[in-house]
mmCIF file of C-alpha atoms and ligand atoms in Angstrom:
data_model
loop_
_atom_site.group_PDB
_atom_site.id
_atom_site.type_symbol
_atom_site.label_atom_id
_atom_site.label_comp_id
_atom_site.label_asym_id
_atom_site.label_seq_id
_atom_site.Cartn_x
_atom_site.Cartn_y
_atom_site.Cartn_z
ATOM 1 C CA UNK A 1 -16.740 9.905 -0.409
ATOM 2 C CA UNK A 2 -15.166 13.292 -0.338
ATOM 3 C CA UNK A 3 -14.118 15.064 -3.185
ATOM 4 C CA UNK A 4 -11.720 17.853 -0.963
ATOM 5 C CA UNK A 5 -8.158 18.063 -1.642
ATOM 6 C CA UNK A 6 -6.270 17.523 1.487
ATOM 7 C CA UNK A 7 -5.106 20.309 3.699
ATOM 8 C CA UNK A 8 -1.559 21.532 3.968
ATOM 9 C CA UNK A 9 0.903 18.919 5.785
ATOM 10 C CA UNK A 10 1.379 19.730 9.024
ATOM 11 C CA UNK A 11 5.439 19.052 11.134
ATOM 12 C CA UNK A 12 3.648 16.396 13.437
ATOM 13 C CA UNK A 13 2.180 14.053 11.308
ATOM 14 C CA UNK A 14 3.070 10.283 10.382
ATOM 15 C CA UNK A 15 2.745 8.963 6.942
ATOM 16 C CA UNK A 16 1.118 5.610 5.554
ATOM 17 C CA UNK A 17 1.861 5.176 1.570
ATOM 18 C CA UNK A 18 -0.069 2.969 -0.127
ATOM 19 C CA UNK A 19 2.363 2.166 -3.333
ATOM 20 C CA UNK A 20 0.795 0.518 -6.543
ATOM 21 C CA UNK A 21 -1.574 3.277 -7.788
ATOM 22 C CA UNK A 22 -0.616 5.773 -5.200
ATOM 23 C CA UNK A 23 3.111 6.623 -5.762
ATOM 24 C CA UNK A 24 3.660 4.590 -9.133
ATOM 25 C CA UNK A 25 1.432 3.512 -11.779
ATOM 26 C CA UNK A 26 -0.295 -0.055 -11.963
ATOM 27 C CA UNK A 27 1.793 -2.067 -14.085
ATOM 28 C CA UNK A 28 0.298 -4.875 -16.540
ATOM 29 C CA UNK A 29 1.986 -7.607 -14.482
ATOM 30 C CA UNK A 30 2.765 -7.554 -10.819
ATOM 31 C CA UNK A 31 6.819 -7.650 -11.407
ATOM 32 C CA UNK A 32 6.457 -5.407 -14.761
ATOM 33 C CA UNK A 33 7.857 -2.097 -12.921
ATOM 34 C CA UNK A 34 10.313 -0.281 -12.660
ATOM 35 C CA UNK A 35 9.825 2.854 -10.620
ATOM 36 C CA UNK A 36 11.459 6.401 -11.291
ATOM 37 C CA UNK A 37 14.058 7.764 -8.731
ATOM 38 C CA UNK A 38 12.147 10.667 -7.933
ATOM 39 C CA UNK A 39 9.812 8.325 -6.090
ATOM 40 C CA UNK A 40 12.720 6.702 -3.164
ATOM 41 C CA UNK A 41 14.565 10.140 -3.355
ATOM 42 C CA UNK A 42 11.433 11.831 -2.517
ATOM 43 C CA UNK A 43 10.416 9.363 0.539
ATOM 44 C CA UNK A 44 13.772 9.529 1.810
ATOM 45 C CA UNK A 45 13.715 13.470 2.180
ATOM 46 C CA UNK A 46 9.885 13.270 3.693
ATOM 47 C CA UNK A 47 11.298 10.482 6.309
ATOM 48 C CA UNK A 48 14.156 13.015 6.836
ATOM 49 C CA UNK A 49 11.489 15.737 7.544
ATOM 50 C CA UNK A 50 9.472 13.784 9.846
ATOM 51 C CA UNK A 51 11.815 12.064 12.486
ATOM 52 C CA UNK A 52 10.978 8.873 9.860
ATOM 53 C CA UNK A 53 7.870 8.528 10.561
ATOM 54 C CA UNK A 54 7.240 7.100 6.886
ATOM 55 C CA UNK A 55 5.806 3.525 6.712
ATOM 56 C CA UNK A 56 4.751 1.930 3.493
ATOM 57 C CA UNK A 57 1.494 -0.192 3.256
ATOM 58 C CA UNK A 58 1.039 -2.506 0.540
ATOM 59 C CA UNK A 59 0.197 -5.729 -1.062
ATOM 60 C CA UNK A 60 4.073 -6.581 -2.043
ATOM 61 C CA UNK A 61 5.812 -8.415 0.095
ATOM 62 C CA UNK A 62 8.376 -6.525 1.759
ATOM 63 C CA UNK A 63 11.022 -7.644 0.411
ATOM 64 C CA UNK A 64 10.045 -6.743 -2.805
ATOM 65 C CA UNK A 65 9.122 -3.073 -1.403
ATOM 66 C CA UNK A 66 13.028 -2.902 -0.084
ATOM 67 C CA UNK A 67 14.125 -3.588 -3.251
ATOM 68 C CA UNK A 68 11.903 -1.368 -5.413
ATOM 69 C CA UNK A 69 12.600 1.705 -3.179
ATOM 70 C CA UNK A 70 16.336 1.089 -3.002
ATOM 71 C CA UNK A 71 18.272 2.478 -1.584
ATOM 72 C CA UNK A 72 15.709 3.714 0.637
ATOM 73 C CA UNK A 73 14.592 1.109 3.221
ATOM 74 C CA UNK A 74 11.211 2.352 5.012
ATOM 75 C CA UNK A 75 9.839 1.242 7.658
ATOM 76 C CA UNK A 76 6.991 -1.414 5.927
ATOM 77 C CA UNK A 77 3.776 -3.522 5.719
ATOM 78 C CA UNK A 78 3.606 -5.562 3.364
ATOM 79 C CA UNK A 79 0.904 -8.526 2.329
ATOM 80 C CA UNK A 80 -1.797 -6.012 3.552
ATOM 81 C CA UNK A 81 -0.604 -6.061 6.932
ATOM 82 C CA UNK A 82 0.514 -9.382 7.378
ATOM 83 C CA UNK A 83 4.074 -8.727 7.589
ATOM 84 C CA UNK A 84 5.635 -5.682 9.061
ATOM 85 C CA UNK A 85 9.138 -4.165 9.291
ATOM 86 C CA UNK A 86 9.458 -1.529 12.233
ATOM 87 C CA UNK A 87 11.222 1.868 12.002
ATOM 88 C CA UNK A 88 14.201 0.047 13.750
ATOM 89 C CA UNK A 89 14.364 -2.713 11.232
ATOM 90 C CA UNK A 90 12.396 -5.521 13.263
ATOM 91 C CA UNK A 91 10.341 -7.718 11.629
ATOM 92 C CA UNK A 92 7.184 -9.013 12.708
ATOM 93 C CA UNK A 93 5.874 -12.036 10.807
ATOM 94 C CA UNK A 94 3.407 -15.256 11.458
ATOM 95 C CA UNK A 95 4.434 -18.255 10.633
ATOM 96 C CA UNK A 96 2.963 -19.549 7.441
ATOM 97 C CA UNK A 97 -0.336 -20.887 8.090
ATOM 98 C CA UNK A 98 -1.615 -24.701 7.673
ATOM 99 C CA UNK A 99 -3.718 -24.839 4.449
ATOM 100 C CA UNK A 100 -1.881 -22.383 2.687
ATOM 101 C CA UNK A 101 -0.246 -25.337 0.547
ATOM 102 C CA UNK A 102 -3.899 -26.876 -0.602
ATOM 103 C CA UNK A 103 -5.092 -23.886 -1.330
ATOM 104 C CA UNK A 104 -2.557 -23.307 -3.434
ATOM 105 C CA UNK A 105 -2.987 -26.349 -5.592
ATOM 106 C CA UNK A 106 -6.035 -25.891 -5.678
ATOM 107 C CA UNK A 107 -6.435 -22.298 -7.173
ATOM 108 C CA UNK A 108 -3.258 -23.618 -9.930
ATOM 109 C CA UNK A 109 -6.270 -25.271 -11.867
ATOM 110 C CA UNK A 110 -7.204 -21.928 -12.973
ATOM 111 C CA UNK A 111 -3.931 -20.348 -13.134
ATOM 112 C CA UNK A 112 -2.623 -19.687 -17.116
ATOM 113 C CA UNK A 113 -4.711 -18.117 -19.909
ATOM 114 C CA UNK A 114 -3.959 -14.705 -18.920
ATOM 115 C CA UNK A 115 -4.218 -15.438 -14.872
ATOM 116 C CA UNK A 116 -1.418 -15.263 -12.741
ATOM 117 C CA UNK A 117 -1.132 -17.183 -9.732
ATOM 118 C CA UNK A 118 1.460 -15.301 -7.559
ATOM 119 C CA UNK A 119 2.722 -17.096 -4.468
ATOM 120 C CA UNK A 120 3.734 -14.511 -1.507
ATOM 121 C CA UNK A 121 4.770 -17.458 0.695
ATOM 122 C CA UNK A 122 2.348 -15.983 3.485
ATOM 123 C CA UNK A 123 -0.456 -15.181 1.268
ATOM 124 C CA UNK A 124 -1.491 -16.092 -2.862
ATOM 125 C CA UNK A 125 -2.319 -13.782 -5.138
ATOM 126 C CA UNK A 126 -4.847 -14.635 -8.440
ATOM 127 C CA UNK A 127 -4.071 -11.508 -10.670
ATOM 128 C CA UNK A 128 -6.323 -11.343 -13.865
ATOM 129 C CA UNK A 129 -5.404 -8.117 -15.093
ATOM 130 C CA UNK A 130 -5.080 -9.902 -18.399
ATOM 131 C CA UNK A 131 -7.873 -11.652 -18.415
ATOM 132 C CA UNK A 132 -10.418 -9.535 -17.609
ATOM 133 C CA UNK A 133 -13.652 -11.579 -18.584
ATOM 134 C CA UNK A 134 -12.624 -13.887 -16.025
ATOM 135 C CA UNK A 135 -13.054 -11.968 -13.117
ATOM 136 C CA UNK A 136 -16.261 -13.518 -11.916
ATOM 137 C CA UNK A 137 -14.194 -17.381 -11.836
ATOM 138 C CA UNK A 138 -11.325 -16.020 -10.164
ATOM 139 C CA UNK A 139 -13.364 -13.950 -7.389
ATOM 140 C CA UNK A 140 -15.635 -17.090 -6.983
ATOM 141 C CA UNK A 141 -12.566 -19.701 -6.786
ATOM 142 C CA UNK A 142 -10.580 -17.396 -4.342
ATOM 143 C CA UNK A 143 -13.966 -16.941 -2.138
ATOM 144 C CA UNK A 144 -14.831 -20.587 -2.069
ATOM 145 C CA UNK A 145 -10.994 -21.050 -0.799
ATOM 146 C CA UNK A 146 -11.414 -18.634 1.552
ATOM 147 C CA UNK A 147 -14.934 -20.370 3.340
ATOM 148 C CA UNK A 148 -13.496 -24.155 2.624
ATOM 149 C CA UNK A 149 -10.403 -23.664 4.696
ATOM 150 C CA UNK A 150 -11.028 -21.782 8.112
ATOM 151 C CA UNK A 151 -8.718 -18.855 9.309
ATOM 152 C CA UNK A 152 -8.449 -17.531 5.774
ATOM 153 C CA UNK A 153 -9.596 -14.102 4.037
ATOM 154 C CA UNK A 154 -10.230 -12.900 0.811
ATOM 155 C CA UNK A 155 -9.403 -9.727 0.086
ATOM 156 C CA UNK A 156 -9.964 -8.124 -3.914
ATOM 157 C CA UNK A 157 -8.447 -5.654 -5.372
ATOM 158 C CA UNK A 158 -8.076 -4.054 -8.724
ATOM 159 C CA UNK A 159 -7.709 -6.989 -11.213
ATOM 160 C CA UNK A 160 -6.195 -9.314 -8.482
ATOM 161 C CA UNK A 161 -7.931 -11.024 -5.411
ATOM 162 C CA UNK A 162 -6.031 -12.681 -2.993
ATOM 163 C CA UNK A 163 -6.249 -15.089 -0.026
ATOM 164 C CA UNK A 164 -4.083 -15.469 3.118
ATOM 165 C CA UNK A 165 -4.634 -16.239 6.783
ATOM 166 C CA UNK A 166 -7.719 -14.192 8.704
ATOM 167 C CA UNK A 167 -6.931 -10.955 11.038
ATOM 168 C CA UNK A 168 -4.451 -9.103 9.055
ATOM 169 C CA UNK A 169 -5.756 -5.698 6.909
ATOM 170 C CA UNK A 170 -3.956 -2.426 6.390
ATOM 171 C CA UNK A 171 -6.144 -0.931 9.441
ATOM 172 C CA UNK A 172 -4.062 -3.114 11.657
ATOM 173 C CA UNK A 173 -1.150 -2.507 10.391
ATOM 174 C CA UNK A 174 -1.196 1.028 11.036
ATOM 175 C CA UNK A 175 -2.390 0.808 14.352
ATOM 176 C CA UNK A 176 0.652 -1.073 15.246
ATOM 177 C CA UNK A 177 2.625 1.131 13.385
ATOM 178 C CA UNK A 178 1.151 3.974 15.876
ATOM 179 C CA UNK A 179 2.398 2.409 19.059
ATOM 180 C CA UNK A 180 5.593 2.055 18.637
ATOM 181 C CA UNK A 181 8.258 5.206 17.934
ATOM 182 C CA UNK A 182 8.470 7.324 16.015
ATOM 183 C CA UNK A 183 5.177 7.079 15.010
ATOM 184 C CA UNK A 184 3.442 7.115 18.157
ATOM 185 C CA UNK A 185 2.320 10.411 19.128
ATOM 186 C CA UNK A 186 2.059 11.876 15.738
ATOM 187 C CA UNK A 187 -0.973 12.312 13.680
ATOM 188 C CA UNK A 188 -1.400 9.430 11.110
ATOM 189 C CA UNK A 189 -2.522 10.095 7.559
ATOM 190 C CA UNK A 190 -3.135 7.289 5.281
ATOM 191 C CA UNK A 191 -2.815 7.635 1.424
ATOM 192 C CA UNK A 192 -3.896 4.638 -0.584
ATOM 193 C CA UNK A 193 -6.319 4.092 -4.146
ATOM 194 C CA UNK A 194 -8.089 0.897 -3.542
ATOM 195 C CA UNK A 195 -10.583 -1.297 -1.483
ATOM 196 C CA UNK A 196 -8.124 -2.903 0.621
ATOM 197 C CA UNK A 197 -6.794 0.620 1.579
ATOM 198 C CA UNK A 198 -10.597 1.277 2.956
ATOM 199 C CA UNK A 199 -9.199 -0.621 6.147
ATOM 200 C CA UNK A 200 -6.610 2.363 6.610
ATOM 201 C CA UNK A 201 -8.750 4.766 5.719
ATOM 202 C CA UNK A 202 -11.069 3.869 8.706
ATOM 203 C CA UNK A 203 -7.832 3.331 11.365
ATOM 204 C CA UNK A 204 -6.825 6.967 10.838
ATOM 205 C CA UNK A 205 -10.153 8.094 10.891
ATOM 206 C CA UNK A 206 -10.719 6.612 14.372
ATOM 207 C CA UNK A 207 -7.465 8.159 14.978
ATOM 208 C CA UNK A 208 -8.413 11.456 14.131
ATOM 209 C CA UNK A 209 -5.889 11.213 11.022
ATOM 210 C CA UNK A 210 -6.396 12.408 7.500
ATOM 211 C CA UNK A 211 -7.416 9.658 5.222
ATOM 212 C CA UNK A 212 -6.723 10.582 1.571
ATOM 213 C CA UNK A 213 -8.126 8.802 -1.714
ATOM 214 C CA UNK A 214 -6.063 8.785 -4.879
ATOM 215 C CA UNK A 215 -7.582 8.122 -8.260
ATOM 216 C CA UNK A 216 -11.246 8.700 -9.321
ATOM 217 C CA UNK A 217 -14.004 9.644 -7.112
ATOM 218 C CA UNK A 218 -15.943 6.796 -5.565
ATOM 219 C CA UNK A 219 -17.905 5.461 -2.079
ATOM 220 C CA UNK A 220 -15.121 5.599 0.309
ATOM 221 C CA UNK A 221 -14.272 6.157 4.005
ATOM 222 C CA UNK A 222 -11.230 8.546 3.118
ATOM 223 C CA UNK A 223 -12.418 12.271 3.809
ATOM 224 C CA UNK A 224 -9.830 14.085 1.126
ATOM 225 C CA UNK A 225 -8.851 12.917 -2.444
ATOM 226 C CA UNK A 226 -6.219 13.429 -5.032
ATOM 227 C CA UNK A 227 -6.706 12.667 -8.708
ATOM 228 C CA UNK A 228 -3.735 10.417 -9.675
ATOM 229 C CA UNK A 229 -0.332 9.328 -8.806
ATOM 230 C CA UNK A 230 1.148 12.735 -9.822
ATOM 231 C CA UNK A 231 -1.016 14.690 -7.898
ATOM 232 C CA UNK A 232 0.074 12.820 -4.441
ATOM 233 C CA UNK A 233 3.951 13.179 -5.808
ATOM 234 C CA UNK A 234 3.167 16.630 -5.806
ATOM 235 C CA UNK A 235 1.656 17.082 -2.506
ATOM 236 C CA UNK A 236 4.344 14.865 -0.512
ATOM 237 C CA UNK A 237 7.243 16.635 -2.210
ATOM 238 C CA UNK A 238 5.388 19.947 -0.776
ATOM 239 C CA UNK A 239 5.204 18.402 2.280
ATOM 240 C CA UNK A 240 8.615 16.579 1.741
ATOM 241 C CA UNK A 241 10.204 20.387 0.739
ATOM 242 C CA UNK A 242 11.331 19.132 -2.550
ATOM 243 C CA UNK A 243 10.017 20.254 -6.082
ATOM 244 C CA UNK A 244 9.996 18.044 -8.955
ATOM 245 C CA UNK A 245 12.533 19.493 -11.234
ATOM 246 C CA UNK A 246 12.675 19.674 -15.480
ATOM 247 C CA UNK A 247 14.295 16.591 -15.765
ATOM 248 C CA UNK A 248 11.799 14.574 -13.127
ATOM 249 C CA UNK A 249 14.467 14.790 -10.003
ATOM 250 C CA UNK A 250 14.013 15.806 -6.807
ATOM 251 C CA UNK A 251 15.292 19.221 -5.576
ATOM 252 C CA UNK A 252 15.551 20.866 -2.296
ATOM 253 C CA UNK A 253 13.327 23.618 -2.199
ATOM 254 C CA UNK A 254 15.662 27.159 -1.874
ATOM 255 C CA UNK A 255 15.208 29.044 0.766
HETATM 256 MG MG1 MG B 301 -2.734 0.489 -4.440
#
């Protein structure tokens, strides 16, 4: 756990975003959100900065990243890794894996009464942000999924846990991400606020990156940390060279 802000951004760097609690706030429901311009307007003048070396990481599909950033269309992970979309608009997918279809009926019989089963088509998502006393059901339903049908994962995050097929994290993600242009070469820095962005954290650590909590302090690999969504706003549009102006839109800094 570190409790240091992070240093100034340097020209060679690469950028991982976390989204949901990083760059926007959590939303009650998963499609609840809409997301203020600033936030695409300033990712499309830090990918201008950096040769776009920009990549989101996230739980969304992405998909549903392309269309919440509109018209800004990043390079992407989305399902934790599972899918990706390279800088030159390829996409890198596995096929959906066998299983995926029982586990699905079988984690509908405790869907409703404030949980939300969310189907990803690659992964499922049991969000309980609205049912918070049943946490400990939902974690133990999504685990025993998880160790009844081999070459699945759980992963939990806040108020949601989700299952989808084994070897996929954010880690991974950005270590592809760092082989291929125009990421390659650059230092990676990954910004994320919850467990499942631990796995980036510890890629760009091995890296030699800069691995930046948002939110509240707490155990965690990332060596630098930023108190809430508006703080990390603030340090990528210094990094980005905008300023957040009066009426919340992005500027270019004078100079
Ligand atoms: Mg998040």
């Amino acid at each position: 756990m570190s409790d240091v802000r992070p240093p100034p951004p340097a020209a060679d760097w690469a950028w991982f975003l976390d989204v949901d609690g990083t760059l926007i706030h959590i939303a009650a429901t998963p499609s609840g959100i809409s997301i203020p311009a600033a936030v695409p307007a300033l990712l499309t003048a830090l990918s201008a900065r950096y040769g776009g070396a920009v990549a989101l990481v996230s739980g969304r599909t992405v998909e549903n990243l392309h269309r919440l950033m509109a018209p800004y269309r990043p390079a992407a992970a989305g399902l934790h890794g599972l899918e990706r979309v390279t800088a030159d608009g390829r996409v890198v997918r596995p096929e959906v894996a066998a299983g995926l279809d029982e586990i699905r009926a079988d984690l509908s019989a405790i869907a409703g009464g404030g949980i939300l089963l969310e189907d990803k088509g690659l992964a499922l998502a049991v969000h309980y942000r609205q049912a918070p006393d049943r946490e400990a059901e939902v974690l133990d339903a999504v685990t025993r999924a998880a160790i009844t049908h081999s070459g699945f994962r759980m992963q939990a995050g806040k108020m949601v846990a989700e299952i989808g097929p084994a070897g996929f994290d954010k880690g991974a993600a950005v270590r592809a991400f760092m082989d291929e242009p125009p990421f390659q070469g650059r230092l990676p820095v990954f910004i994320g606020d919850d467990v499942t962005d631990e796995y980036g954290f510890e890629a760009v650590n091995a890296l030699g990156g800069i691995s930046v909590l948002v939110g509240p302090a707490r155990p965690s690999a990332a060596r630098y940390r930023l108190s809430d969504v508006e703080e990390c706003l603030a340090w990528l549009g210094e990094a980005a060279g905008v300023l957040p102006d009066r009426d919340d839109a992005p500027r270019r800094r004078r100079r």
